[in-house]
GROMACS .gro file of C-alpha atoms in nm:
model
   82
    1UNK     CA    1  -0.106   6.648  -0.468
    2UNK     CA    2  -0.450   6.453  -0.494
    3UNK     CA    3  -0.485   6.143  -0.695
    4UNK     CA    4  -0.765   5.902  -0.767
    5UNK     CA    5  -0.682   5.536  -0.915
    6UNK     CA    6  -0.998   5.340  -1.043
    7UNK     CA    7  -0.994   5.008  -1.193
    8UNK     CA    8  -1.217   4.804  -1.385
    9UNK     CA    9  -1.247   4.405  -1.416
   10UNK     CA   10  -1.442   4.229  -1.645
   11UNK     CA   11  -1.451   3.864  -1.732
   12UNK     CA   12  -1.387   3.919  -2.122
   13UNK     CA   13  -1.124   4.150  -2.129
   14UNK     CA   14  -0.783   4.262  -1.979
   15UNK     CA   15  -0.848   4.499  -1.593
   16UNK     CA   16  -0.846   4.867  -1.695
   17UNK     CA   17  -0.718   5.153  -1.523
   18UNK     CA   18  -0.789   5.515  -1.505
   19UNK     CA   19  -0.578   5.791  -1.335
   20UNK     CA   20  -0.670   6.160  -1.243
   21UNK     CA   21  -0.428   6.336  -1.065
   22UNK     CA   22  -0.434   6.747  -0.910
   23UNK     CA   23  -0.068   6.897  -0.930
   24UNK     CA   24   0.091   7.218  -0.936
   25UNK     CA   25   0.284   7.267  -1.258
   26UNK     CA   26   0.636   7.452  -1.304
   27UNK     CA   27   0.398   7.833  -1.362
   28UNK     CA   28   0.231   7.798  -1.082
   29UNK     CA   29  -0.080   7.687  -1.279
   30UNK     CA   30  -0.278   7.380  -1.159
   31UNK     CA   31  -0.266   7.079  -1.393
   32UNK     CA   32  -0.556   6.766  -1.399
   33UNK     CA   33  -0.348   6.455  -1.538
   34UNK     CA   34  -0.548   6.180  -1.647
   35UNK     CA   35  -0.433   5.864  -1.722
   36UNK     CA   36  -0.618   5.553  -1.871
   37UNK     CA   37  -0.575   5.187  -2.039
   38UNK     CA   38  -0.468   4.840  -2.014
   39UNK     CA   39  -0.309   4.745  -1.668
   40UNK     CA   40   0.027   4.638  -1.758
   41UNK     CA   41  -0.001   4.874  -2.075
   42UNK     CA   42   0.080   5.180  -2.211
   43UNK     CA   43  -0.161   5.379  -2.169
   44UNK     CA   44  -0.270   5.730  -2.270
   45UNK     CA   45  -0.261   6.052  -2.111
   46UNK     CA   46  -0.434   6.435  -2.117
   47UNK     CA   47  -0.316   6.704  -1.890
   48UNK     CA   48  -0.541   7.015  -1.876
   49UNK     CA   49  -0.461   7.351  -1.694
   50UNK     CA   50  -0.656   7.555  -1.481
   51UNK     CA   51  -0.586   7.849  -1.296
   52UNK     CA   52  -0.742   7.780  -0.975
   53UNK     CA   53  -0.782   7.507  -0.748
   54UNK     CA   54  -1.153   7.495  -0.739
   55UNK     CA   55  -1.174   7.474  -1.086
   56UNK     CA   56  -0.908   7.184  -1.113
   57UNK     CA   57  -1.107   6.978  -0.833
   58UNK     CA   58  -1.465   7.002  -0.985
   59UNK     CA   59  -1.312   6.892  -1.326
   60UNK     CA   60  -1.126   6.609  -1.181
   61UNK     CA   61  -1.458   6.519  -0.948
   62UNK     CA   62  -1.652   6.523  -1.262
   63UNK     CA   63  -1.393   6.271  -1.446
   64UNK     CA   64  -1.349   6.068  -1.125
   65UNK     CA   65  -1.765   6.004  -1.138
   66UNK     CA   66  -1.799   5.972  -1.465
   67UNK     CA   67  -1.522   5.723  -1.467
   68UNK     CA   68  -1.760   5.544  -1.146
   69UNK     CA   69  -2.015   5.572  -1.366
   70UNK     CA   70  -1.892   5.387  -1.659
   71UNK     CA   71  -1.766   5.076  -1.412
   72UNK     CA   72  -1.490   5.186  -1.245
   73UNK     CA   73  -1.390   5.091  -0.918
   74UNK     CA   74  -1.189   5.280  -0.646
   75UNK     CA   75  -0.871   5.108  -0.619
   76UNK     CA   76  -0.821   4.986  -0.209
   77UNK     CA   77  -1.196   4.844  -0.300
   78UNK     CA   78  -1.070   4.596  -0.577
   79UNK     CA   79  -0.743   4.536  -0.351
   80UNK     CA   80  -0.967   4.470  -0.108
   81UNK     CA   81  -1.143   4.174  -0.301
   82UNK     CA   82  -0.843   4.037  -0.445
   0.00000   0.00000   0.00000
């Protein structure tokens, strides 16, 4: 359905990633998927449920900026520099 990619690049370690995704589940329940870790990794994952779609987008909103917050880049921006 909706889904934010943000990277992060520093000089002194391998880019990061982090992944929240809005989605519809198999009950009819929304799920928030986030994903984060080592581009080119494996990384780790967390799927919470809500059981509206308001609550689903402020929660993955708040991740999303707090994510921004902690150095994170939107990813067409860092394609964009490349």
């Amino acid at each position: 359905m909706a889904v934010c990619i943000l990277y992060r690049r520093t000089r002194a370690t391998r880019p990061r990633f982090y992944r929240v995704e809005i989605a519809y589940n198999l009950f009819e329940e929304i799920s928030v998927l986030r994903e984060w870790g080592y581009a080119g990794g494996q990384g780790q994952s967390q799927v919470d449920i809500y059981g509206n779609l308001r609550d689903a987008s402020v929660a993955a909103d708040r991740l999303r900026n707090r994510a921004l917050k902690r150095g994170y880049s939107r990813a067409d921006r860092m394609l964009a520099n490349s």
